[in-house]
mmCIF file of C-alpha atoms in Angstrom:
data_model
loop_
_atom_site.group_PDB
_atom_site.id
_atom_site.type_symbol
_atom_site.label_atom_id
_atom_site.label_comp_id
_atom_site.label_asym_id
_atom_site.label_seq_id
_atom_site.Cartn_x
_atom_site.Cartn_y
_atom_site.Cartn_z
ATOM 1 C CA MET A 1 58.544 7.923 17.581
ATOM 2 C CA PRO A 2 61.922 9.668 18.050
ATOM 3 C CA GLU A 3 61.678 13.037 19.733
ATOM 4 C CA ALA A 4 63.633 14.673 16.895
ATOM 5 C CA ASP A 5 60.976 13.602 14.363
ATOM 6 C CA ALA A 6 58.217 15.083 16.507
ATOM 7 C CA VAL A 7 60.114 18.364 16.905
ATOM 8 C CA ARG A 8 60.703 18.628 13.146
ATOM 9 C CA ALA A 9 57.015 17.966 12.444
ATOM 10 C CA LEU A 10 55.714 20.561 14.879
ATOM 11 C CA ARG A 11 58.167 23.236 13.747
ATOM 12 C CA ALA A 12 57.177 22.641 10.130
ATOM 13 C CA ALA A 13 53.498 23.042 11.036
ATOM 14 C CA ALA A 14 53.842 25.926 13.510
ATOM 15 C CA PRO A 15 54.039 28.903 11.100
ATOM 16 C CA SER A 16 50.902 28.054 9.122
ATOM 17 C CA ALA A 17 49.044 27.116 12.338
ATOM 18 C CA LEU A 18 49.887 30.475 13.902
ATOM 19 C CA ALA A 19 48.818 32.206 10.694
ATOM 20 C CA VAL A 20 45.395 30.519 10.955
ATOM 21 C CA LEU A 21 45.030 31.714 14.554
ATOM 22 C CA VAL A 22 46.005 35.299 13.786
ATOM 23 C CA ARG A 23 43.647 35.446 10.824
ATOM 24 C CA ARG A 24 40.845 33.978 12.955
ATOM 25 C CA TYR A 25 41.309 35.969 16.182
ATOM 26 C CA GLY A 26 43.306 39.022 15.109
ATOM 27 C CA ASP A 27 45.495 39.516 18.205
ATOM 28 C CA PHE A 28 49.016 38.524 17.155
ATOM 29 C CA ALA A 29 50.536 38.688 20.644
ATOM 30 C CA ALA A 30 47.782 36.628 22.297
ATOM 31 C CA CYS A 31 47.746 34.079 19.468
ATOM 32 C CA GLU A 32 51.520 33.717 19.577
ATOM 33 C CA ASP A 33 51.406 33.095 23.326
ATOM 34 C CA ALA A 34 48.701 30.467 22.824
ATOM 35 C CA MET A 35 50.751 28.840 20.070
ATOM 36 C CA GLN A 36 53.781 28.596 22.349
ATOM 37 C CA GLU A 37 51.661 26.698 24.877
ATOM 38 C CA ALA A 38 50.432 24.388 22.124
ATOM 39 C CA LEU A 39 54.022 23.763 21.015
ATOM 40 C CA ILE A 40 55.015 22.853 24.569
ATOM 41 C CA ALA A 41 52.080 20.440 24.737
ATOM 42 C CA ALA A 42 53.099 18.921 21.411
ATOM 43 C CA THR A 43 56.715 18.365 22.505
ATOM 44 C CA GLU A 44 55.389 16.534 25.566
ATOM 45 C CA GLN A 45 52.752 14.414 23.785
ATOM 46 C CA TRP A 46 53.901 13.708 20.224
ATOM 47 C CA PRO A 47 57.079 11.739 21.025
ATOM 48 C CA THR A 48 54.944 9.130 22.842
ATOM 49 C CA SER A 49 51.517 9.367 21.183
ATOM 50 C CA GLY A 50 52.848 9.977 17.670
ATOM 51 C CA VAL A 51 52.530 12.916 15.282
ATOM 52 C CA PRO A 52 48.837 13.485 14.421
ATOM 53 C CA ASP A 53 47.602 13.075 10.854
ATOM 54 C CA SER A 54 47.298 16.864 10.567
ATOM 55 C CA PRO A 55 49.868 18.541 12.828
ATOM 56 C CA ARG A 56 48.625 21.986 11.799
ATOM 57 C CA ALA A 57 45.003 21.205 12.723
ATOM 58 C CA TRP A 58 46.158 19.758 16.070
ATOM 59 C CA LEU A 59 48.119 22.890 16.903
ATOM 60 C CA VAL A 60 45.258 25.176 15.850
ATOM 61 C CA ARG A 61 42.787 23.228 17.987
ATOM 62 C CA VAL A 62 44.966 23.182 21.118
ATOM 63 C CA ALA A 63 46.058 26.815 20.744
ATOM 64 C CA SER A 64 42.437 27.902 20.184
ATOM 65 C CA ARG A 65 41.446 26.243 23.426
ATOM 66 C CA ARG A 66 44.287 28.012 25.235
ATOM 67 C CA ARG A 67 43.169 31.329 23.743
ATOM 68 C CA ILE A 68 39.565 30.765 24.827
ATOM 69 C CA ASP A 69 40.641 29.740 28.330
ATOM 70 C CA GLU A 70 42.646 32.957 28.590
ATOM 71 C CA VAL A 71 39.603 35.028 27.642
ATOM 72 C CA ARG A 72 37.398 33.189 30.128
ATOM 73 C CA SER A 73 39.884 33.359 33.012
ATOM 74 C CA ASP A 74 40.472 37.103 32.839
ATOM 75 C CA ALA A 75 38.331 38.566 35.618
ATOM 76 C CA ALA A 76 38.549 42.067 34.170
ATOM 77 C CA ARG A 77 36.942 40.840 30.949
ATOM 78 C CA ARG A 78 34.157 38.663 32.346
ATOM 79 C CA ARG A 79 31.619 40.903 30.656
ATOM 80 C CA ARG A 80 33.071 39.661 27.383
ATOM 81 C CA GLU A 81 32.319 36.032 28.217
ATOM 82 C CA HIS A 82 30.001 35.803 25.239
ATOM 83 C CA ARG A 83 33.015 36.549 23.043
ATOM 84 C CA ALA A 84 34.542 33.242 24.075
ATOM 85 C CA VAL A 85 31.545 31.435 22.630
ATOM 86 C CA GLU A 86 32.088 33.243 19.328
ATOM 87 C CA LEU A 87 35.733 32.227 19.375
ATOM 88 C CA GLU A 88 34.920 28.536 19.787
ATOM 89 C CA PRO A 89 36.200 26.884 16.597
ATOM 90 C CA GLU A 90 33.680 25.166 14.396
ATOM 91 C CA PRO A 91 34.169 21.412 13.950
ATOM 92 C CA ALA A 92 35.272 22.067 10.402
ATOM 93 C CA PRO A 93 38.640 21.369 8.788
ATOM 94 C CA VAL A 94 41.336 24.009 9.038
ATOM 95 C CA PRO A 95 41.320 26.158 5.864
ATOM 96 C CA ALA A 96 43.647 24.908 3.158
ATOM 97 C CA VAL A 97 45.090 28.397 2.563
ATOM 98 C CA ASP A 98 48.631 28.788 3.891
ATOM 99 C CA ASP A 99 49.271 32.254 5.337
ATOM 100 C CA THR A 100 52.893 31.510 6.212
ATOM 101 C CA LEU A 101 54.218 34.285 3.990
ATOM 102 C CA THR A 102 51.908 36.841 5.635
ATOM 103 C CA LEU A 103 53.189 35.711 9.028
ATOM 104 C CA PHE A 104 56.820 35.965 7.869
ATOM 105 C CA LEU A 105 56.253 39.519 6.699
ATOM 106 C CA LEU A 106 54.396 40.534 9.849
ATOM 107 C CA CYS A 107 57.445 39.473 11.886
ATOM 108 C CA CYS A 108 59.569 41.774 9.709
ATOM 109 C CA HIS A 109 57.335 44.797 10.223
ATOM 110 C CA PRO A 110 59.260 48.018 9.435
ATOM 111 C CA ALA A 111 58.474 49.376 12.916
ATOM 112 C CA LEU A 112 60.820 46.739 14.347
ATOM 113 C CA GLY A 113 64.587 46.942 14.497
ATOM 114 C CA ARG A 114 66.621 44.083 13.023
ATOM 115 C CA PRO A 115 67.363 42.396 16.406
ATOM 116 C CA ALA A 116 63.634 42.368 17.207
ATOM 117 C CA GLN A 117 62.781 41.020 13.741
ATOM 118 C CA LEU A 118 65.331 38.262 14.240
ATOM 119 C CA ALA A 119 64.010 37.181 17.647
ATOM 120 C CA LEU A 120 60.345 37.390 16.641
ATOM 121 C CA THR A 121 60.877 35.415 13.424
ATOM 122 C CA LEU A 122 62.627 32.623 15.319
ATOM 123 C CA ARG A 123 59.852 32.602 17.917
ATOM 124 C CA ALA A 124 56.731 32.925 15.775
ATOM 125 C CA VAL A 125 57.820 31.284 12.532
ATOM 126 C CA GLY A 126 60.638 29.054 13.718
ATOM 127 C CA GLY A 127 58.678 27.769 16.691
ATOM 128 C CA LEU A 128 61.647 28.128 19.044
ATOM 129 C CA THR A 129 61.086 28.872 22.704
ATOM 130 C CA THR A 130 62.622 31.936 24.312
ATOM 131 C CA ALA A 131 65.226 29.714 25.980
ATOM 132 C CA GLU A 132 66.148 28.112 22.657
ATOM 133 C CA ILE A 133 66.484 31.504 20.970
ATOM 134 C CA SER A 134 68.677 32.788 23.797
ATOM 135 C CA ARG A 135 70.979 29.778 23.387
ATOM 136 C CA ALA A 136 70.982 30.101 19.605
ATOM 137 C CA LEU A 137 71.882 33.796 19.674
ATOM 138 C CA LEU A 138 74.099 33.490 22.754
ATOM 139 C CA LEU A 139 72.082 36.148 24.554
ATOM 140 C CA PRO A 140 70.609 36.195 28.078
ATOM 141 C CA GLU A 141 67.082 34.796 28.119
ATOM 142 C CA PRO A 142 65.609 37.980 29.716
ATOM 143 C CA THR A 143 67.086 40.045 26.859
ATOM 144 C CA VAL A 144 65.442 37.832 24.239
ATOM 145 C CA ALA A 145 62.139 37.821 26.129
ATOM 146 C CA GLN A 146 62.197 41.618 26.310
ATOM 147 C CA ARG A 147 62.863 41.932 22.582
ATOM 148 C CA ILE A 148 59.964 39.625 21.746
ATOM 149 C CA THR A 149 57.573 41.414 24.116
ATOM 150 C CA ARG A 150 58.492 44.832 22.735
ATOM 151 C CA ALA A 151 58.230 43.577 19.158
ATOM 152 C CA LYS A 152 54.692 42.315 19.708
ATOM 153 C CA ALA A 153 53.742 45.555 21.450
ATOM 154 C CA ARG A 154 55.026 47.616 18.519
ATOM 155 C CA ILE A 155 53.090 45.526 16.023
ATOM 156 C CA ARG A 156 49.951 45.991 18.125
ATOM 157 C CA ALA A 157 50.559 49.745 18.406
ATOM 158 C CA SER A 158 51.073 50.037 14.651
ATOM 159 C CA GLY A 159 47.509 48.847 14.055
ATOM 160 C CA GLU A 160 48.808 46.463 11.390
ATOM 161 C CA GLY A 161 46.155 43.925 10.502
ATOM 162 C CA PHE A 162 46.911 40.387 9.431
ATOM 163 C CA ARG A 163 47.207 41.083 5.735
ATOM 164 C CA MET A 164 49.667 40.929 2.928
ATOM 165 C CA PRO A 165 51.542 44.221 2.517
ATOM 166 C CA ARG A 166 50.517 46.405 -0.409
ATOM 167 C CA PRO A 167 52.535 45.829 -3.601
ATOM 168 C CA ALA A 168 54.758 48.848 -2.934
ATOM 169 C CA GLU A 169 55.519 47.531 0.569
ATOM 170 C CA LEU A 170 56.090 43.900 -0.352
ATOM 171 C CA GLU A 171 59.632 43.788 -1.731
ATOM 172 C CA PRO A 172 61.172 45.892 1.084
ATOM 173 C CA ARG A 173 59.566 43.523 3.607
ATOM 174 C CA LEU A 174 60.834 40.481 1.707
ATOM 175 C CA ALA A 175 64.310 42.012 1.551
ATOM 176 C CA ALA A 176 64.263 42.540 5.336
ATOM 177 C CA LEU A 177 63.070 38.980 5.856
ATOM 178 C CA ARG A 178 65.793 37.539 3.644
ATOM 179 C CA HIS A 179 68.371 39.526 5.597
ATOM 180 C CA VAL A 180 67.020 38.160 8.879
ATOM 181 C CA LEU A 181 67.321 34.587 7.590
ATOM 182 C CA TYR A 182 70.810 35.338 6.276
ATOM 183 C CA LEU A 183 71.841 36.593 9.731
ATOM 184 C CA VAL A 184 70.424 33.454 11.361
ATOM 185 C CA PHE A 185 72.383 31.266 8.943
ATOM 186 C CA THR A 186 75.592 33.267 9.294
ATOM 187 C CA GLU A 187 75.507 33.016 13.083
ATOM 188 C CA GLY A 188 74.931 29.279 12.756
ATOM 189 C CA HIS A 189 77.684 28.756 10.187
ATOM 190 C CA THR A 190 80.332 30.534 12.281
ATOM 191 C CA ALA A 191 79.226 31.543 15.757
ATOM 192 C CA SER A 192 80.202 35.085 16.677
ATOM 193 C CA SER A 193 81.349 33.878 20.103
ATOM 194 C CA GLY A 194 81.505 30.777 22.268
ATOM 195 C CA ASP A 195 83.429 27.505 22.310
ATOM 196 C CA GLU A 196 81.969 25.907 19.172
ATOM 197 C CA LEU A 197 82.932 26.890 15.649
ATOM 198 C CA ALA A 198 79.360 26.526 14.372
ATOM 199 C CA ARG A 199 75.775 26.316 15.636
ATOM 200 C CA VAL A 200 74.334 23.550 13.473
ATOM 201 C CA ASP A 201 70.843 23.906 14.936
ATOM 202 C CA LEU A 202 70.736 27.558 13.921
ATOM 203 C CA SER A 203 72.005 27.093 10.348
ATOM 204 C CA ALA A 204 69.603 24.164 9.858
ATOM 205 C CA GLU A 205 66.706 26.308 11.076
ATOM 206 C CA ALA A 206 67.660 29.091 8.652
ATOM 207 C CA ILE A 207 67.678 26.621 5.750
ATOM 208 C CA ARG A 208 64.284 25.237 6.789
ATOM 209 C CA LEU A 209 62.749 28.715 6.985
ATOM 210 C CA ALA A 210 64.307 29.743 3.658
ATOM 211 C CA ARG A 211 62.689 26.696 2.059
ATOM 212 C CA GLN A 212 59.335 27.667 3.529
ATOM 213 C CA LEU A 213 59.709 31.233 2.304
ATOM 214 C CA ARG A 214 60.530 30.041 -1.217
ATOM 215 C CA GLU A 215 57.486 27.756 -1.230
ATOM 216 C CA ALA A 216 55.217 30.558 -0.009
ATOM 217 C CA ASP A 217 56.449 33.304 -2.348
ATOM 218 C CA ALA A 218 56.575 33.459 -6.149
ATOM 219 C CA ASP A 219 60.104 34.946 -5.796
ATOM 220 C CA ALA A 220 59.995 37.275 -8.783
ATOM 221 C CA SER A 221 63.296 38.850 -7.717
ATOM 222 C CA GLY A 222 65.058 35.494 -7.569
ATOM 223 C CA GLU A 223 66.772 36.501 -4.343
ATOM 224 C CA THR A 224 64.950 34.022 -2.088
ATOM 225 C CA THR A 225 66.085 31.199 -4.351
ATOM 226 C CA GLY A 226 69.577 32.702 -4.408
ATOM 227 C CA LEU A 227 69.626 32.855 -0.611
ATOM 228 C CA LEU A 228 68.537 29.226 -0.262
ATOM 229 C CA ALA A 229 71.168 28.154 -2.803
ATOM 230 C CA LEU A 230 73.845 30.109 -0.907
ATOM 231 C CA MET A 231 72.895 28.429 2.361
ATOM 232 C CA LEU A 232 72.937 24.942 0.845
ATOM 233 C CA LEU A 233 76.240 25.416 -0.974
ATOM 234 C CA THR A 234 77.865 26.834 2.159
ATOM 235 C CA ASP A 235 76.442 24.284 4.588
ATOM 236 C CA ALA A 236 77.490 21.452 2.269
ATOM 237 C CA ARG A 237 81.086 21.971 3.460
ATOM 238 C CA ARG A 238 80.222 21.854 7.167
ATOM 239 C CA ALA A 239 81.423 18.303 7.894
ATOM 240 C CA ALA A 240 84.907 19.115 6.617
ATOM 241 C CA ARG A 241 85.256 22.507 8.372
ATOM 242 C CA SER A 242 86.417 20.967 11.650
ATOM 243 C CA ASP A 243 88.438 17.909 12.646
ATOM 244 C CA ALA A 244 87.608 15.218 15.192
ATOM 245 C CA ALA A 245 88.742 17.519 18.005
ATOM 246 C CA GLY A 246 86.537 20.367 16.793
ATOM 247 C CA ALA A 247 89.453 22.444 15.470
ATOM 248 C CA LEU A 248 88.869 24.659 12.437
ATOM 249 C CA VAL A 249 90.056 23.314 9.065
ATOM 250 C CA PRO A 250 90.498 26.066 6.425
ATOM 251 C CA LEU A 251 89.018 25.644 2.951
ATOM 252 C CA ASP A 252 92.288 24.801 1.221
ATOM 253 C CA GLU A 253 92.978 21.972 3.705
ATOM 254 C CA GLN A 254 89.519 20.401 3.759
ATOM 255 C CA ASP A 255 88.835 16.820 2.660
ATOM 256 C CA ARG A 256 86.407 17.562 -0.162
ATOM 257 C CA SER A 257 85.149 13.983 -0.206
ATOM 258 C CA ARG A 258 83.356 14.881 3.045
ATOM 259 C CA TRP A 259 81.371 17.642 1.382
ATOM 260 C CA ASP A 260 77.664 16.874 0.929
ATOM 261 C CA ALA A 261 77.301 16.073 -2.783
ATOM 262 C CA ALA A 262 73.491 16.018 -2.702
ATOM 263 C CA MET A 263 73.345 19.444 -1.066
ATOM 264 C CA ILE A 264 75.837 20.805 -3.588
ATOM 265 C CA GLY A 265 73.790 19.381 -6.460
ATOM 266 C CA GLU A 266 70.614 21.016 -5.174
ATOM 267 C CA GLY A 267 72.343 24.346 -4.597
ATOM 268 C CA VAL A 268 73.947 24.388 -8.046
ATOM 269 C CA ALA A 269 70.615 23.535 -9.675
ATOM 270 C CA LEU A 270 68.874 26.346 -7.808
ATOM 271 C CA VAL A 271 71.437 29.018 -8.664
ATOM 272 C CA THR A 272 71.577 27.903 -12.295
ATOM 273 C CA GLU A 273 67.792 28.078 -12.585
ATOM 274 C CA VAL A 274 67.465 31.479 -10.939
ATOM 275 C CA LEU A 275 70.285 33.114 -12.908
ATOM 276 C CA ASP A 276 68.493 32.057 -16.096
ATOM 277 C CA ARG A 277 65.137 33.598 -15.152
ATOM 278 C CA ALA A 278 65.571 36.544 -12.780
ATOM 279 C CA PRO A 279 67.538 39.793 -12.536
ATOM 280 C CA ILE A 280 70.953 39.253 -10.961
ATOM 281 C CA GLY A 281 70.968 39.969 -7.221
ATOM 282 C CA PRO A 282 73.519 39.859 -4.379
ATOM 283 C CA TYR A 283 72.410 36.518 -2.921
ATOM 284 C CA GLN A 284 72.499 34.926 -6.362
ATOM 285 C CA LEU A 285 76.046 36.180 -6.893
ATOM 286 C CA GLN A 286 77.172 34.902 -3.501
ATOM 287 C CA ALA A 287 75.600 31.544 -4.330
ATOM 288 C CA ALA A 288 77.405 31.504 -7.689
ATOM 289 C CA ILE A 289 80.722 32.119 -5.896
ATOM 290 C CA ALA A 290 79.982 29.276 -3.480
ATOM 291 C CA ALA A 291 79.099 27.021 -6.421
ATOM 292 C CA VAL A 292 82.461 27.664 -8.099
ATOM 293 C CA HIS A 293 84.222 26.669 -4.863
ATOM 294 C CA ASP A 294 82.070 23.581 -4.351
ATOM 295 C CA GLU A 295 82.494 22.250 -7.874
ATOM 296 C CA ALA A 296 86.307 22.638 -7.869
ATOM 297 C CA PRO A 297 88.359 19.513 -7.066
ATOM 298 C CA SER A 298 90.935 21.575 -5.136
ATOM 299 C CA THR A 299 91.898 25.109 -4.200
ATOM 300 C CA ALA A 300 94.541 25.162 -6.938
ATOM 301 C CA ALA A 301 92.029 23.995 -9.552
ATOM 302 C CA THR A 302 89.414 26.572 -8.553
ATOM 303 C CA ASP A 303 88.456 29.075 -11.260
ATOM 304 C CA TRP A 304 89.695 32.123 -9.350
ATOM 305 C CA ILE A 305 89.322 34.381 -12.368
ATOM 306 C CA GLU A 306 85.588 33.644 -12.424
ATOM 307 C CA ILE A 307 85.340 34.185 -8.670
ATOM 308 C CA LEU A 308 87.165 37.514 -9.000
ATOM 309 C CA GLY A 309 84.739 38.640 -11.707
ATOM 310 C CA LEU A 310 81.746 37.631 -9.567
ATOM 311 C CA TYR A 311 83.130 39.551 -6.581
ATOM 312 C CA GLU A 312 83.664 42.645 -8.703
ATOM 313 C CA LEU A 313 80.042 42.502 -9.847
ATOM 314 C CA LEU A 314 78.887 41.858 -6.272
ATOM 315 C CA GLY A 315 80.898 44.863 -5.118
ATOM 316 C CA ARG A 316 78.969 47.073 -7.525
ATOM 317 C CA LEU A 317 75.562 45.680 -6.513
ATOM 318 C CA ALA A 318 76.081 45.335 -2.754
ATOM 319 C CA PRO A 319 79.381 46.847 -1.570
ATOM 320 C CA GLY A 320 80.548 46.028 1.924
ATOM 321 C CA PRO A 321 83.647 45.165 3.983
ATOM 322 C CA MET A 322 83.268 41.385 3.654
ATOM 323 C CA VAL A 323 82.654 41.656 -0.086
ATOM 324 C CA SER A 324 85.854 43.700 -0.388
ATOM 325 C CA LEU A 325 87.740 41.103 1.621
ATOM 326 C CA GLY A 326 86.477 38.270 -0.557
ATOM 327 C CA ARG A 327 87.523 40.141 -3.683
ATOM 328 C CA ILE A 328 91.002 40.726 -2.228
ATOM 329 C CA VAL A 329 91.467 36.995 -1.583
ATOM 330 C CA ALA A 330 90.392 36.199 -5.152
ATOM 331 C CA LEU A 331 92.692 38.905 -6.531
ATOM 332 C CA ALA A 332 95.635 37.445 -4.595
ATOM 333 C CA MET A 333 94.903 34.000 -6.028
ATOM 334 C CA VAL A 334 94.896 35.438 -9.551
ATOM 335 C CA GLU A 335 97.711 38.018 -9.389
ATOM 336 C CA GLY A 336 99.724 36.951 -6.346
ATOM 337 C CA PRO A 337 99.956 37.854 -2.630
ATOM 338 C CA GLN A 338 101.627 41.232 -3.170
ATOM 339 C CA ALA A 339 98.694 42.396 -5.295
ATOM 340 C CA GLY A 340 96.380 41.212 -2.549
ATOM 341 C CA LEU A 341 98.303 43.047 0.165
ATOM 342 C CA ALA A 342 98.289 46.266 -1.860
ATOM 343 C CA ALA A 343 94.532 45.976 -2.409
ATOM 344 C CA LEU A 344 94.012 45.245 1.286
ATOM 345 C CA GLU A 345 95.897 48.402 2.287
ATOM 346 C CA ALA A 346 93.914 50.497 -0.190
ATOM 347 C CA SER A 347 90.579 49.019 0.937
ATOM 348 C CA GLU A 348 91.302 49.703 4.606
ATOM 349 C CA SER A 349 91.859 53.386 3.951
ATOM 350 C CA GLU A 350 88.806 53.655 1.695
ATOM 351 C CA ALA A 351 86.479 51.867 4.140
ATOM 352 C CA GLY A 352 87.092 54.410 6.894
ATOM 353 C CA GLY A 353 88.530 51.808 9.254
ATOM 354 C CA ALA A 354 85.600 49.349 9.121
ATOM 355 C CA LEU A 355 87.703 46.694 7.423
ATOM 356 C CA ALA A 356 90.752 47.208 9.636
ATOM 357 C CA GLU A 357 88.825 46.385 12.813
ATOM 358 C CA HIS A 358 87.583 42.952 11.756
ATOM 359 C CA HIS A 359 89.476 39.824 12.773
ATOM 360 C CA ARG A 360 89.025 38.281 9.320
ATOM 361 C CA THR A 361 90.960 41.193 7.804
ATOM 362 C CA TRP A 362 93.912 40.323 10.025
ATOM 363 C CA ALA A 363 93.546 36.627 9.171
ATOM 364 C CA VAL A 364 93.622 37.436 5.442
ATOM 365 C CA ARG A 365 96.626 39.702 5.984
ATOM 366 C CA GLY A 366 98.398 36.875 7.797
ATOM 367 C CA HIS A 367 97.600 34.445 4.991
ATOM 368 C CA LEU A 368 98.906 36.808 2.306
ATOM 369 C CA LEU A 369 102.042 37.666 4.283
ATOM 370 C CA GLU A 370 102.729 33.975 4.795
ATOM 371 C CA ARG A 371 102.377 33.329 1.053
ATOM 372 C CA SER A 372 104.757 36.192 0.334
ATOM 373 C CA GLY A 373 107.390 34.744 2.688
ATOM 374 C CA ALA A 374 107.095 37.378 5.459
ATOM 375 C CA THR A 375 106.616 34.833 8.247
ATOM 376 C CA ASP A 376 107.369 37.182 11.173
ATOM 377 C CA ALA A 377 104.771 39.711 10.016
ATOM 378 C CA ALA A 378 102.330 36.894 9.224
ATOM 379 C CA SER A 379 102.702 35.505 12.760
ATOM 380 C CA LEU A 380 101.922 38.918 14.244
ATOM 381 C CA ALA A 381 98.880 39.288 11.976
ATOM 382 C CA PHE A 382 97.486 35.890 12.999
ATOM 383 C CA THR A 383 98.059 36.761 16.653
ATOM 384 C CA GLU A 384 96.095 39.986 16.191
ATOM 385 C CA ALA A 385 93.308 38.090 14.410
ATOM 386 C CA ALA A 386 93.093 35.634 17.312
ATOM 387 C CA ARG A 387 92.874 38.534 19.772
ATOM 388 C CA ARG A 388 89.990 40.118 17.899
ATOM 389 C CA THR A 389 87.654 37.121 17.454
ATOM 390 C CA LEU A 390 85.323 35.932 20.232
ATOM 391 C CA ASN A 391 84.888 32.469 18.711
ATOM 392 C CA ARG A 392 87.246 30.246 20.660
ATOM 393 C CA ALA A 393 87.564 27.641 17.894
ATOM 394 C CA GLU A 394 88.819 30.397 15.591
ATOM 395 C CA GLN A 395 91.061 31.723 18.366
ATOM 396 C CA ARG A 396 92.683 28.316 18.813
ATOM 397 C CA TYR A 397 93.314 27.902 15.087
ATOM 398 C CA LEU A 398 94.727 31.402 14.592
ATOM 399 C CA SER A 399 96.929 31.214 17.688
ATOM 400 C CA ALA A 400 98.303 27.833 16.618
ATOM 401 C CA LYS A 401 98.991 29.220 13.156
ATOM 402 C CA ALA A 402 100.896 32.159 14.640
ATOM 403 C CA GLU A 403 102.890 29.833 16.883
ATOM 404 C CA ARG A 404 103.887 27.531 14.005
ATOM 405 C CA LEU A 405 105.139 30.508 11.994
ATOM 406 C CA ARG A 406 107.186 31.748 14.956
ATOM 407 C CA TRP A 407 108.902 28.382 15.251
ATOM 408 C CA SER A 408 109.401 28.037 11.497
ATOM 409 C CA ARG A 409 111.992 30.827 11.387
#
């Protein structure tokens, strides 16, 4: 069996298996450590022996044994040896109940900061090792390990049992969890630094976890469905975002025949369904914007008036620098580059400098200046954008763009 198939199977089973362990034994940190050992064993055995009929039951059994061995081997706790006997799993099937959602929400405990929530979710729910998380987030492995250790310690100190949050606590936890998954996807879609434009493994993991969250939660708000739709509609364009040499290809130059039609169809169906049944939310609106782009045959044929209206609504529901920037691009496509440049200048002063510092602001400025015929100023703007980004694929594209404009005079 291919190793990739085994890895996909164990990562799909890991969250619910860990949830069984935590419900059974109660100690999240110890159970998570035992699960990591079981995952290592699975990656070594499954590619050759095959994926077991019940991957979840296999992981629970192996992790339980690791947990019991840990109890028995601790000299300071020998007097608790009888506890190990009580922990021995009965030869009964693993319960059918899936506690994945409870595990998701435990990883997004309010006592944790967002970086800790991100690392712990990837470790406990995503099944990634510390080394894999460090590579995915482009952070030193000791830093990631420290975040995970502190996160587990804070959960233990909080006294939080393995339970669903109370109704009043549930939606804030779900909102935090959705934001964590959004951050994972965003980092995968366009890496914040490094040589590669995207981290496909990270965006794929975010999509997988978003699917699991949607299956585990009734999604009354509609925002989990909106988030999944946004991810699918955005990732559908991945194959066309770079050329054979790995260079960035902007949206208006992409070969749309390379977009994933099946992924677009699923994303459009999801956003259509959720907009019909749930209150409008920010992720749904972002997904609707992505759907308009994906269904258009070209940039010129895109319904920019609809996109502008969606951005204006999004700006009222969830204002932010990137939302403002998206609205400015849409405005320029509807009313012309000068209107876009005027809006960009106004937004920079209103945002207290947050927008002016971002490299994408300078890239948009360069694009609008180029469209208006101010090639010298556009070249300088693209050069500044290249200086400000840490993603080297973006740097190469922006620098080349600036150079072409310099020579076009």
